Structures are given as C-alpha cells and as structure tokens.
PDB file of C-alpha atoms and ligand atoms in Angstrom:
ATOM      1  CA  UNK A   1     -20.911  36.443  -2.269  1.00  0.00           C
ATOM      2  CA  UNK A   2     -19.792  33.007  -2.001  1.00  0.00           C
ATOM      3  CA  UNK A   3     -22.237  30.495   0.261  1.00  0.00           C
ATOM      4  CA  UNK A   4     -20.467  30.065   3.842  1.00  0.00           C
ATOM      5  CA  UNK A   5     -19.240  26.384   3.828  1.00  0.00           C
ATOM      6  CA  UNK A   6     -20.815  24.731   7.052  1.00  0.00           C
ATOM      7  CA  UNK A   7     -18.158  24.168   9.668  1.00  0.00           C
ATOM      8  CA  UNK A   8     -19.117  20.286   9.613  1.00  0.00           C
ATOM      9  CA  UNK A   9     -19.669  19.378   5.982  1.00  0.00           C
ATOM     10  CA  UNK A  10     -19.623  15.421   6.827  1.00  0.00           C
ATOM     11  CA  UNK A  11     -22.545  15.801   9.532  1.00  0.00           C
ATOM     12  CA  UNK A  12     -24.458  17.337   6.674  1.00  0.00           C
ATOM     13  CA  UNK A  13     -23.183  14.590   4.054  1.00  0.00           C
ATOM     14  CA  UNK A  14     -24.461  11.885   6.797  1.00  0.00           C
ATOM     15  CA  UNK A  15     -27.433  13.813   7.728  1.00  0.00           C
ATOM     16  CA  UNK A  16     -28.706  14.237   4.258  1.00  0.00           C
ATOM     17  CA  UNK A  17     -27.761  10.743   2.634  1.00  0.00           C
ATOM     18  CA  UNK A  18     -29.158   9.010   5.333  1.00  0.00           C
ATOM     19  CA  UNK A  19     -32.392   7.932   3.857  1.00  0.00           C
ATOM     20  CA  UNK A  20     -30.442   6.502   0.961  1.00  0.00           C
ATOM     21  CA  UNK A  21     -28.130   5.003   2.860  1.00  0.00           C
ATOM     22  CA  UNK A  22     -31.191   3.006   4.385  1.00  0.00           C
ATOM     23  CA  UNK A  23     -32.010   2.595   0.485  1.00  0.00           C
ATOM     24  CA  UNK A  24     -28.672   0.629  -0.428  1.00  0.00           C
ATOM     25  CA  UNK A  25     -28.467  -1.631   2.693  1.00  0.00           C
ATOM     26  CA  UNK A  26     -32.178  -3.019   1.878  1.00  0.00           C
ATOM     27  CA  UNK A  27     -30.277  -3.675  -1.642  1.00  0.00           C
ATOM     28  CA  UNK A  28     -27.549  -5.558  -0.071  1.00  0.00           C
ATOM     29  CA  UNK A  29     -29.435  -7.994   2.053  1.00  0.00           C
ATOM     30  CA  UNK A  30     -26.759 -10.173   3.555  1.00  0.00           C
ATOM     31  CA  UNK A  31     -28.313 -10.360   6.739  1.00  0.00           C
ATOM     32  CA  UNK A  32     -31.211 -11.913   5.363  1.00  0.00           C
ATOM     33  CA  UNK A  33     -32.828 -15.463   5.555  1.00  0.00           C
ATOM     34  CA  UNK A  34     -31.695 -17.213   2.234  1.00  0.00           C
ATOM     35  CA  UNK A  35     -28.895 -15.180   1.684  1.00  0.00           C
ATOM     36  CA  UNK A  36     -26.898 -18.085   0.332  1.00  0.00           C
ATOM     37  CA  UNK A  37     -23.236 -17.947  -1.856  1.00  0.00           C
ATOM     38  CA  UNK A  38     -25.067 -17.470  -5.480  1.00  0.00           C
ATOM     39  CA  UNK A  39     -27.193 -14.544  -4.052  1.00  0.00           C
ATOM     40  CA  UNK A  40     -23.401 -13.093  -2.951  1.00  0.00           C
ATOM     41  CA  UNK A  41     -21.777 -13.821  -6.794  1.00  0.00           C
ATOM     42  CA  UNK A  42     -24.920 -11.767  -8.106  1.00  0.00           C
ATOM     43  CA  UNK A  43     -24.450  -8.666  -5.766  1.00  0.00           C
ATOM     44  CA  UNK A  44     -20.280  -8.745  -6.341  1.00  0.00           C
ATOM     45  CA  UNK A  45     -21.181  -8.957  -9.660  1.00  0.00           C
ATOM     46  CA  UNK A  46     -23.374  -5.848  -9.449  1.00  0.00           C
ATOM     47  CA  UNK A  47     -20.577  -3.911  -7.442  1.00  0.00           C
ATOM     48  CA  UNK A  48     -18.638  -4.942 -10.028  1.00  0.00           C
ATOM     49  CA  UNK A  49     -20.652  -3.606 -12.526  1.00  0.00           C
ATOM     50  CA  UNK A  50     -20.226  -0.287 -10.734  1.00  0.00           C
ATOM     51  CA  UNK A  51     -16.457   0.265 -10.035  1.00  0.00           C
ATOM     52  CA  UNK A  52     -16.031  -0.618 -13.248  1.00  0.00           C
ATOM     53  CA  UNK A  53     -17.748   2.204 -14.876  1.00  0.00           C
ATOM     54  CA  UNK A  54     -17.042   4.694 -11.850  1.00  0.00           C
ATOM     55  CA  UNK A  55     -13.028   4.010 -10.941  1.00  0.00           C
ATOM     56  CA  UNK A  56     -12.315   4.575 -14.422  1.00  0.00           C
ATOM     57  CA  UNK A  57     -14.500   7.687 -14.430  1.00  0.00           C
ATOM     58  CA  UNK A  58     -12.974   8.838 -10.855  1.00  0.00           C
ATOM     59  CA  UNK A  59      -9.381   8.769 -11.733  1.00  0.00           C
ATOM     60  CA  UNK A  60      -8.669   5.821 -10.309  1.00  0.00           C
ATOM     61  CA  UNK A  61      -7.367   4.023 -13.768  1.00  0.00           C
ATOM     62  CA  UNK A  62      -3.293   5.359 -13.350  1.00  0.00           C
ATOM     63  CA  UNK A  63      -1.375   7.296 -15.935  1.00  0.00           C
ATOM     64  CA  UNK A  64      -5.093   9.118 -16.956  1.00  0.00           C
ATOM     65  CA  UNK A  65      -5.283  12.880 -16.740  1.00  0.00           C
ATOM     66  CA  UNK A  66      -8.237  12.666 -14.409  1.00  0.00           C
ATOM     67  CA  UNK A  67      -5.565  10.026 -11.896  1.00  0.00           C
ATOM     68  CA  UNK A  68      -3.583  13.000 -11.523  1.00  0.00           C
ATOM     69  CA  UNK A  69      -6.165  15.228 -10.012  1.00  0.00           C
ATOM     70  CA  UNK A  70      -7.638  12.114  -7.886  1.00  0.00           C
ATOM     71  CA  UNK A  71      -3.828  11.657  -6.702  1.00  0.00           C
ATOM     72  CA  UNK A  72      -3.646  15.294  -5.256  1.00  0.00           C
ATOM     73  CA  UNK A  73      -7.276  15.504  -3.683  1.00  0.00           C
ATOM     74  CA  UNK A  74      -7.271  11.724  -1.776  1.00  0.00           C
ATOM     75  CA  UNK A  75      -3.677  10.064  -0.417  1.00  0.00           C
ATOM     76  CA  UNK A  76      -3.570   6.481  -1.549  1.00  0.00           C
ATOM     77  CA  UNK A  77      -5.297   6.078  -4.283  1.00  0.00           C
ATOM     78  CA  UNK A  78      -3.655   3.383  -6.063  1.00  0.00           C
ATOM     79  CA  UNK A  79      -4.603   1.336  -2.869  1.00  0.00           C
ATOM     80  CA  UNK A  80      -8.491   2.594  -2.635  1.00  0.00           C
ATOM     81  CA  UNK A  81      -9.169   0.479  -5.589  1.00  0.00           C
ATOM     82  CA  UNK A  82     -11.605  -2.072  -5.067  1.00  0.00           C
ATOM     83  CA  UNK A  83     -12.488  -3.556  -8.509  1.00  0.00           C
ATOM     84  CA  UNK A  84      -8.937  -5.557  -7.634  1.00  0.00           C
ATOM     85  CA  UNK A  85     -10.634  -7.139  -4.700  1.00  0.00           C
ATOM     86  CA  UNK A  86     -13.884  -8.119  -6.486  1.00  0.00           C
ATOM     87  CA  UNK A  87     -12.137  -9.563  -9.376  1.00  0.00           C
ATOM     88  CA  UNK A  88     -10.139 -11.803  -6.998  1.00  0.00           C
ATOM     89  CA  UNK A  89     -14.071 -12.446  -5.148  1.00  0.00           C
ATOM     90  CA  UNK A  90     -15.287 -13.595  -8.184  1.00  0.00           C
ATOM     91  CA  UNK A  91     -12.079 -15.873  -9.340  1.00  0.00           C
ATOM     92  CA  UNK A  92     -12.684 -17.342  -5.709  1.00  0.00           C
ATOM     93  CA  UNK A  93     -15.913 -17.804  -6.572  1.00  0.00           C
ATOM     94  CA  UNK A  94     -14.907 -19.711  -9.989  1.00  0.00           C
ATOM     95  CA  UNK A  95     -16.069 -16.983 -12.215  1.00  0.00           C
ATOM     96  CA  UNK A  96     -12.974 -16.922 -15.117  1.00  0.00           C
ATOM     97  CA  UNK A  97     -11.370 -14.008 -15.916  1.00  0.00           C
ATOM     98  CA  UNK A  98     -13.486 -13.487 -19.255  1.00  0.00           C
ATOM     99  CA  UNK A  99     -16.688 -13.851 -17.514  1.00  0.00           C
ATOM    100  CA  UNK A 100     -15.541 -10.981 -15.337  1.00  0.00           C
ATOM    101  CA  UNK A 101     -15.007  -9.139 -18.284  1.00  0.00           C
ATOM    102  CA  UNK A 102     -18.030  -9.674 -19.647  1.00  0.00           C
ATOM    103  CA  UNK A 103     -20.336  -8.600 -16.772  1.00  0.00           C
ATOM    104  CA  UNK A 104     -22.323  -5.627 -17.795  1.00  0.00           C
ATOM    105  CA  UNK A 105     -21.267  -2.244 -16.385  1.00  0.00           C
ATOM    106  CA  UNK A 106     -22.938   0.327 -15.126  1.00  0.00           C
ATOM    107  CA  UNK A 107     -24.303   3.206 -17.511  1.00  0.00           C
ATOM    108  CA  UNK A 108     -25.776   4.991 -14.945  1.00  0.00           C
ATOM    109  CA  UNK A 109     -22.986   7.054 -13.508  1.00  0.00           C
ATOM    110  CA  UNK A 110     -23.135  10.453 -11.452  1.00  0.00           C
ATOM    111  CA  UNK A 111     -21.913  13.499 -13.057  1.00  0.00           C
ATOM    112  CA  UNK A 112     -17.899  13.592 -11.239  1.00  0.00           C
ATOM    113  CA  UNK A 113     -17.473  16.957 -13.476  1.00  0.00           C
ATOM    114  CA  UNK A 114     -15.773  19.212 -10.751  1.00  0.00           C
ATOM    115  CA  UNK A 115     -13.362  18.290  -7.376  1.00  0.00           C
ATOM    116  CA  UNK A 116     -16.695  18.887  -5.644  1.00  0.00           C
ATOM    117  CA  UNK A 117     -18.334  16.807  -6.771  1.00  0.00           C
ATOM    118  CA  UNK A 118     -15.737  13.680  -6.819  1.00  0.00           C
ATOM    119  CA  UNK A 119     -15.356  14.058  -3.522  1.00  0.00           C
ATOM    120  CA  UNK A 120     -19.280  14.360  -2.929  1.00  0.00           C
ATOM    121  CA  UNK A 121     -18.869  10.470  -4.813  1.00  0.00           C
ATOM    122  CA  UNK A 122     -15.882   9.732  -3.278  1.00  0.00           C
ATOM    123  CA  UNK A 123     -17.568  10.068   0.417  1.00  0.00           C
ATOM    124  CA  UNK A 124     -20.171   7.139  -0.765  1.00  0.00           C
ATOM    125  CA  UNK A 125     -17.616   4.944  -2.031  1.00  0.00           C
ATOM    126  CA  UNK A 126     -15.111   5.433   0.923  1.00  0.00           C
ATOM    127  CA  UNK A 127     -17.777   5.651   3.698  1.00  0.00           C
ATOM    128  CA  UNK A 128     -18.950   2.197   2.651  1.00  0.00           C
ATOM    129  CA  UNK A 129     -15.547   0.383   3.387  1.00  0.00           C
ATOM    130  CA  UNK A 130     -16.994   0.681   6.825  1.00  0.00           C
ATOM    131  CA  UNK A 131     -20.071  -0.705   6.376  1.00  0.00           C
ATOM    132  CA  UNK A 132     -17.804  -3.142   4.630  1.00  0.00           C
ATOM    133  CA  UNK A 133     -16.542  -4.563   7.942  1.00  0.00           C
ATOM    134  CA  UNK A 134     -19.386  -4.904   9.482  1.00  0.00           C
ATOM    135  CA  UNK A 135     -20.672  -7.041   6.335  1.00  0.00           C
ATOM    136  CA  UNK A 136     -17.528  -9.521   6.140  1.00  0.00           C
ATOM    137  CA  UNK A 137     -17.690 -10.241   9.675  1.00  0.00           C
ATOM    138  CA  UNK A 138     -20.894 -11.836   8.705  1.00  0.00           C
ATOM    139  CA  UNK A 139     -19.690 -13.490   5.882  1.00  0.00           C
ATOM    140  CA  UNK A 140     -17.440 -15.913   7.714  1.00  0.00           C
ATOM    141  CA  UNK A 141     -19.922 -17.395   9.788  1.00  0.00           C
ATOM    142  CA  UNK A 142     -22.809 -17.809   7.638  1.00  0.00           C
ATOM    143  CA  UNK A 143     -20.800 -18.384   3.610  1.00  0.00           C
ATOM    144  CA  UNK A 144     -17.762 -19.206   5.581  1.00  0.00           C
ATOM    145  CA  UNK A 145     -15.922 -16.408   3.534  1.00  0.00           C
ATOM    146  CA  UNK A 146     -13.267 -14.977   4.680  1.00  0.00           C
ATOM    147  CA  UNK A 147     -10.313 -11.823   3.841  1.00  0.00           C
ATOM    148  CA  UNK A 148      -8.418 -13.620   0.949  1.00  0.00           C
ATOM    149  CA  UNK A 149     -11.202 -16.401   0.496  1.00  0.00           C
ATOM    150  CA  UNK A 150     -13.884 -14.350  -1.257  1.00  0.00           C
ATOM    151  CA  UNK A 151     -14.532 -11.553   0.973  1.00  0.00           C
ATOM    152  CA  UNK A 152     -11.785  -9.191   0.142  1.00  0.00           C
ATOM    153  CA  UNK A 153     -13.961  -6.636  -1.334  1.00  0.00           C
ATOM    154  CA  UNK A 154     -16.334  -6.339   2.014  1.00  0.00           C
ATOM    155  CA  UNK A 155     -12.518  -6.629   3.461  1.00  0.00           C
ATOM    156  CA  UNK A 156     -11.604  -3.369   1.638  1.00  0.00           C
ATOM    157  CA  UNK A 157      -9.053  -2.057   3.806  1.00  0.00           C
ATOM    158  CA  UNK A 158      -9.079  -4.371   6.800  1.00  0.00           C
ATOM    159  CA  UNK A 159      -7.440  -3.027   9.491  1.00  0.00           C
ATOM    160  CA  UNK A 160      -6.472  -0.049   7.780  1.00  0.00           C
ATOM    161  CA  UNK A 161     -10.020   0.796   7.332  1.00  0.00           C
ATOM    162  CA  UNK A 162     -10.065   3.746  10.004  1.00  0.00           C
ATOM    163  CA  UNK A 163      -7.151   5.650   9.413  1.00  0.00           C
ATOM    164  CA  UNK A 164      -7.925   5.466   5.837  1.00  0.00           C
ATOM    165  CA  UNK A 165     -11.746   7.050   6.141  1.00  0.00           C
ATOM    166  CA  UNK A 166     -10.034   9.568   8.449  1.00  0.00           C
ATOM    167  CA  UNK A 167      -7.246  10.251   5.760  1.00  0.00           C
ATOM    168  CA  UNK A 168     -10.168  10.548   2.656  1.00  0.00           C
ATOM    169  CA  UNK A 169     -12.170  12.679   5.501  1.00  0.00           C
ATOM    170  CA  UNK A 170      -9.543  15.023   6.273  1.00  0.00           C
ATOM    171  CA  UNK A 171      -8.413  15.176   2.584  1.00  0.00           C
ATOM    172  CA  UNK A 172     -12.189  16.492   2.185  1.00  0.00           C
ATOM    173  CA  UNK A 173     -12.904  18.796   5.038  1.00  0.00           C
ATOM    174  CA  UNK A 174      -9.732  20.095   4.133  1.00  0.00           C
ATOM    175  CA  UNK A 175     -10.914  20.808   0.280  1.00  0.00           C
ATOM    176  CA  UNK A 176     -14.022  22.261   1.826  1.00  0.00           C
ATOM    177  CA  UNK A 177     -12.319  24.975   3.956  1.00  0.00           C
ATOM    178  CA  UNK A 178     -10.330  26.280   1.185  1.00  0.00           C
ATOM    179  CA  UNK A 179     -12.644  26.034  -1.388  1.00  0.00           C
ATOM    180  CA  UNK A 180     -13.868  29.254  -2.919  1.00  0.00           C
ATOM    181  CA  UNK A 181     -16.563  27.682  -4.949  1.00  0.00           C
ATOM    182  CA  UNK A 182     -20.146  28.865  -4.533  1.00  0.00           C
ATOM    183  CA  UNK A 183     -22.520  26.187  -3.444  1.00  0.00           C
ATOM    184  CA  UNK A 184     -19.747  23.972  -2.720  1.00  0.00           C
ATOM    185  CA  UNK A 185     -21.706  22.082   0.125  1.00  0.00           C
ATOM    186  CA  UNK A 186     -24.529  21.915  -2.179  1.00  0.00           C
ATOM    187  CA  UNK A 187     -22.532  20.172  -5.191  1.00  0.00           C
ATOM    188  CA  UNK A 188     -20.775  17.558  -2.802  1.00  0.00           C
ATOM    189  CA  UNK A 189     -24.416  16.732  -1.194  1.00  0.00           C
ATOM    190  CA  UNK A 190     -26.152  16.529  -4.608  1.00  0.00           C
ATOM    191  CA  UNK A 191     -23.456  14.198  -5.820  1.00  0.00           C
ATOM    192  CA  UNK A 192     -23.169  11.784  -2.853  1.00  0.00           C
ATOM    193  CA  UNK A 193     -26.975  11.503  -3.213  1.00  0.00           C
ATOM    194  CA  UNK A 194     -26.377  11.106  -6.979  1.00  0.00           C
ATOM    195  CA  UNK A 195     -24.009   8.443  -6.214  1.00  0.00           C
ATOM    196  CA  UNK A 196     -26.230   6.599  -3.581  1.00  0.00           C
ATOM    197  CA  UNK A 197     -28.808   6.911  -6.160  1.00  0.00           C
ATOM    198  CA  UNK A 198     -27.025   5.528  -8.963  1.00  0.00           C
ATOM    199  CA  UNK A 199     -25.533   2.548  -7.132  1.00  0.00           C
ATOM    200  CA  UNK A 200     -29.586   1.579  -5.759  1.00  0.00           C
ATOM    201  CA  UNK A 201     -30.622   1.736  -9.135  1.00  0.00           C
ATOM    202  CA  UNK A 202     -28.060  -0.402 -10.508  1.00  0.00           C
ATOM    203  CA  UNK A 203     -27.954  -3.008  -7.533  1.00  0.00           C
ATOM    204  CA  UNK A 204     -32.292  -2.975  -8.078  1.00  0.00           C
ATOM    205  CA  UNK A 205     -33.569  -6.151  -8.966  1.00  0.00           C
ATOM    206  CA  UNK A 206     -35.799  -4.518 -11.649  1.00  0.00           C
ATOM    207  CA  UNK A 207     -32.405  -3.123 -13.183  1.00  0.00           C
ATOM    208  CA  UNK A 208     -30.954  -6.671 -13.165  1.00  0.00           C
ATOM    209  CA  UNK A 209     -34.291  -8.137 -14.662  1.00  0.00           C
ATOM    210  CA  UNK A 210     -34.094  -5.895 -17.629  1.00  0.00           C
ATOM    211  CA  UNK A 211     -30.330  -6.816 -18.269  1.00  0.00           C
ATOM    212  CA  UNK A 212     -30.949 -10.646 -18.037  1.00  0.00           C
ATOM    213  CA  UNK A 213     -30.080 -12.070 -21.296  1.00  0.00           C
ATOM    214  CA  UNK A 214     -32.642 -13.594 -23.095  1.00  0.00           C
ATOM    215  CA  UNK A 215     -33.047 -17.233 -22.622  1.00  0.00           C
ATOM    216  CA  UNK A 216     -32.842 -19.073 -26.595  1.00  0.00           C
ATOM    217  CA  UNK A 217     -34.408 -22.106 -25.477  1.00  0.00           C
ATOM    218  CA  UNK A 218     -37.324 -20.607 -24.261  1.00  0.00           C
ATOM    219  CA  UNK A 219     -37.756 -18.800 -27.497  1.00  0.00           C
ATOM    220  CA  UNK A 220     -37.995 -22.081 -29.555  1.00  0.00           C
TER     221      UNK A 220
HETATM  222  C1  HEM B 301     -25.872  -4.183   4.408  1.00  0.00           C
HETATM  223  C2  HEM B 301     -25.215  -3.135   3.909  1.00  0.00           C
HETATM  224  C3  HEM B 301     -24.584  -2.067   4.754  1.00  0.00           C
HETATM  225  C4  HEM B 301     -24.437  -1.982   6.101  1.00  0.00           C
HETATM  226  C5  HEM B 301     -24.866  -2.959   7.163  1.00  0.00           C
HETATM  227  C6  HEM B 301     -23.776  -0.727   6.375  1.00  0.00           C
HETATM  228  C7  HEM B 301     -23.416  -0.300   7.624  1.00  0.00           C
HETATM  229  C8  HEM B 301     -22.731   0.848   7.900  1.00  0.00           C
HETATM  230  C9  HEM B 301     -22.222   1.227   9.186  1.00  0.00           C
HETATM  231  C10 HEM B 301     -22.369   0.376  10.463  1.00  0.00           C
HETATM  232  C11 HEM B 301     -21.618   2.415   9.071  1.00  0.00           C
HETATM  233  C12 HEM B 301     -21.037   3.284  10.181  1.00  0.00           C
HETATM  234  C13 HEM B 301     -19.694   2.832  10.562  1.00  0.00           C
HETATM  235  C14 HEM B 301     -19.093   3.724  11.632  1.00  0.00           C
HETATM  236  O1  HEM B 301     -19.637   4.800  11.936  1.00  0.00           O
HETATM  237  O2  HEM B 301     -18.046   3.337  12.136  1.00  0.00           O
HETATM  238  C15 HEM B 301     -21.710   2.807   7.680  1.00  0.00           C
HETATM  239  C16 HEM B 301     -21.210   3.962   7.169  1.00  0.00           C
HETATM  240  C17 HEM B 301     -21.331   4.321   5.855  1.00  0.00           C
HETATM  241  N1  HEM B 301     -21.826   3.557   4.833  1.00  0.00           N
HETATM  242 FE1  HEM B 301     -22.729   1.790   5.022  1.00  0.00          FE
HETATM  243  N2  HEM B 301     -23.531  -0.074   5.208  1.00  0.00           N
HETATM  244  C18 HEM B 301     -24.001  -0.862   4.190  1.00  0.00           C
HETATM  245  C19 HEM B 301     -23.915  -0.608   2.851  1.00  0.00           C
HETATM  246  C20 HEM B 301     -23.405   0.531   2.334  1.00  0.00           C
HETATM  247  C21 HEM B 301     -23.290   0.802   0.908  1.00  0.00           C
HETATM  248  C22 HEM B 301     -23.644  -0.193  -0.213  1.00  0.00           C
HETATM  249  C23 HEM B 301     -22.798   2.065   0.785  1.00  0.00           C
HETATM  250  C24 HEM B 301     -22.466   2.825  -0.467  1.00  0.00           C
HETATM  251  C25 HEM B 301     -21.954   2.266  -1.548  1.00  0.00           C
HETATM  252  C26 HEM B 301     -22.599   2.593   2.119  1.00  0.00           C
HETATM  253  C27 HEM B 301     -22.117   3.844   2.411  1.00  0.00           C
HETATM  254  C28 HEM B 301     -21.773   4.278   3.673  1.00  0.00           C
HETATM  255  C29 HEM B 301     -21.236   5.591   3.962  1.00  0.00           C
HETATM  256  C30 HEM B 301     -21.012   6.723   2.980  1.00  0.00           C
HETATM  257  C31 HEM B 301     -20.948   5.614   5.333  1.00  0.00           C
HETATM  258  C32 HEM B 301     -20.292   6.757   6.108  1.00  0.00           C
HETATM  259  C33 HEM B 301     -21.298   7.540   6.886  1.00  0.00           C
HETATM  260  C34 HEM B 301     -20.581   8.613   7.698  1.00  0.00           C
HETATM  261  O3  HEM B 301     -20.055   8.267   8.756  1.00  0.00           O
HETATM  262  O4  HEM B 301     -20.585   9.760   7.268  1.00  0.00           O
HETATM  263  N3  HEM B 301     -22.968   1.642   3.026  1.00  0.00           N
HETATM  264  N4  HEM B 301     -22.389   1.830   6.994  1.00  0.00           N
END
C-alpha cells in the first residue's frame, strides 16, 4: 500500500529542514561585522557556482528534455532563473564576462532523478527568494546595493516574490495530492535536505580553501 501523503507536506518540508536552514544562513553572513563588498563578490560567486551546475541539471536550461518536464510541474520557469541575476551582480561588480565563466561550479549536486525529488530541490531554491528580501533590504544600507545595482539576485523576484512562492507551493502540494508514488513525502524531504546540504558544503569556507588556485609566486 502506498504511504498516506501528509495533508501539509510544506509544514513537514519546513519542520524538517529547519536545522539546515540555520546551517546556510551562518554560511551567508551578511549581517555580520566586516561583511564588506569583496566578502559579497565571493558568496555571489559561490551561488554562482551552484545555479550553474543545478539550473542546468533542473530543467531550467530551455529547449532540454528535462525543461519540458520542469515547464509542466512549476509555472514560470523561464523567469525563476537566477544565474541571469548573478551574472548581471557580478558585471556590476566589474567581474568580465569570462571571469564569470570561469568560476568553478559546483560538483556536488543532489540526485533531481524523479518529479519528487525536483520539487523536494526546487522548495530550497524557491523558498530562499524570500529569505532573499530580507537580505537585499540590508544590502542597500550597509554596501549601498540596490535591485539593478548589484543586488538583483537577493532581489530575485521583487515584488513578485509572494505570489510566485505561492504559485511554486501550490504547483507542489498539488503534485503531492495526486501523486501515487510510495514514499513520496520521504523523497521530497530527503532531497530538500540533500539540497540544503549540498549548497552548505559548497558555500563552506573549507570547500573554497581547497578550490583556491595555487599561488606561483609563492612556489618560487
Ligand atoms: C542570511 C541568510 C538567510 C536569511 C536571513 C533567511 C531568512 C529567511 C526568512 C525570513 C524566511 C521566511 C520568510 C517568510 O516566511 O515570509 C526564509 C524562508 C526560507 N528560506 Fe531562507 N534565509 C537565508 C538564506 C537562505 C538560503 C541560502 C536558502 C537556500 C538556498 C534558504 C532557504 C529558505 C527556504 C526553503 C525558505 C522557505 C521556508 C518555508 O516557509 O517553508 N534561505 N528564509
């Protein structure tokens, strides 16, 4: 018999990513003493690093065969995108275009091998455009950033922000009811851990120490 799905499958996504959650904002210390505009190029850089392995991976690249199943599980896709916004961040910033393309990318991905689990993902990556606000109305004041001016990725979707994560949440309690998968809750609350997971690792300052290019002059 197939596992009842719980009448409120995003209390139990909050409820049982909320420890990493906690994890990620320690990683993304904005509010923090010292916090100054090279300390934000490093962590858009890391996001970067992210999206860039994971949109491609998600379905959000279109014309893909995964796009097509992304396009009929989520509405507005094409507009979710948010390597867009961090490219134009770091351009703002002065970083050229083949810089961007040269940042390293994350290899440590979760597995987005069934609906389930892409929208277990996709509830990480669209729950934090509202953390997102939050964080760019603190960028103004203290990097004097601003929608446009560097902080279009913490921008995401500005005012459209709420009716989008109640779009993407409907889209997935929707899924969720008419699902006939066993353990469905269970594969959507592995993978939004997965994904939590993947992005702490990857925004880590141990992970970023390893990938540091080695220094030539200090090797002569
Ligand atoms: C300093 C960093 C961060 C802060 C201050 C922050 C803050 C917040 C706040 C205030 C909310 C609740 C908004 C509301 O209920 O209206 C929220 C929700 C959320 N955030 Fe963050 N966030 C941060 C980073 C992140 C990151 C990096 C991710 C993942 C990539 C993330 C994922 C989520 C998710 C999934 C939710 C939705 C929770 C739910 O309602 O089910 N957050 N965040």
């Amino acid at each position: 018999m197939n596992q009842p799905v719980s009448a409120d499958i995003l209390l139990v996504l909050r409820t049982e990513t909320r420890d990493w959650h906690s994890q990620v904002e320690k990683l993304v210390p904005i509010f923090e003493a010292g916090f100054d505009i090279a300390s934000y190029q490093r962590l858009l850089e890391r996001f970067y690093g992210f999206y860039a392995a994971f949109e491609p991976a998600a379905g959000f690249e279109p014309d893909t065969v995964q796009s097509l199943q992304l396009r009929q599980m989520i509405p507005n896709c094409q507009e979710r995108r948010k390597l867009p916004m961090l490219k134009d961040d770091l351009r703002w910033l002065g970083l050229g275009s083949r810089a961007v393309a040269q940042l390293p990318v994350c290899s440590m991905l979760p597995e987005l091998s069934s609906a389930a689990a892409l929208f277990g993902a996709l509830y990480v990556t669209e729950g934090s455009t509202l953390g997102g606000q939050v964080i760019c109305r603190q960028l103004s004041p203290s990097l004097h950033l601003s929608p446009g001016r560097g902080a279009s990725f913490f921008n995401g979707y500005g005012v459209e922000t709420g009716s989008r994560w109640k779009a993407f949440t409907s889209a997935l309690c929707q899924f969720a009811a008419v699902s006939r998968g066993a353990d469905l809750e269970t594969v959507m609350v592995d993978s939004a851990i997965a994904t939590f997971k993947s992005i702490a690792l990857w925004l880590s300052p141990d992970q970023v120490t390893k990938e540091a290019p080695v220094d030539a002059s200090i090797m002569a």
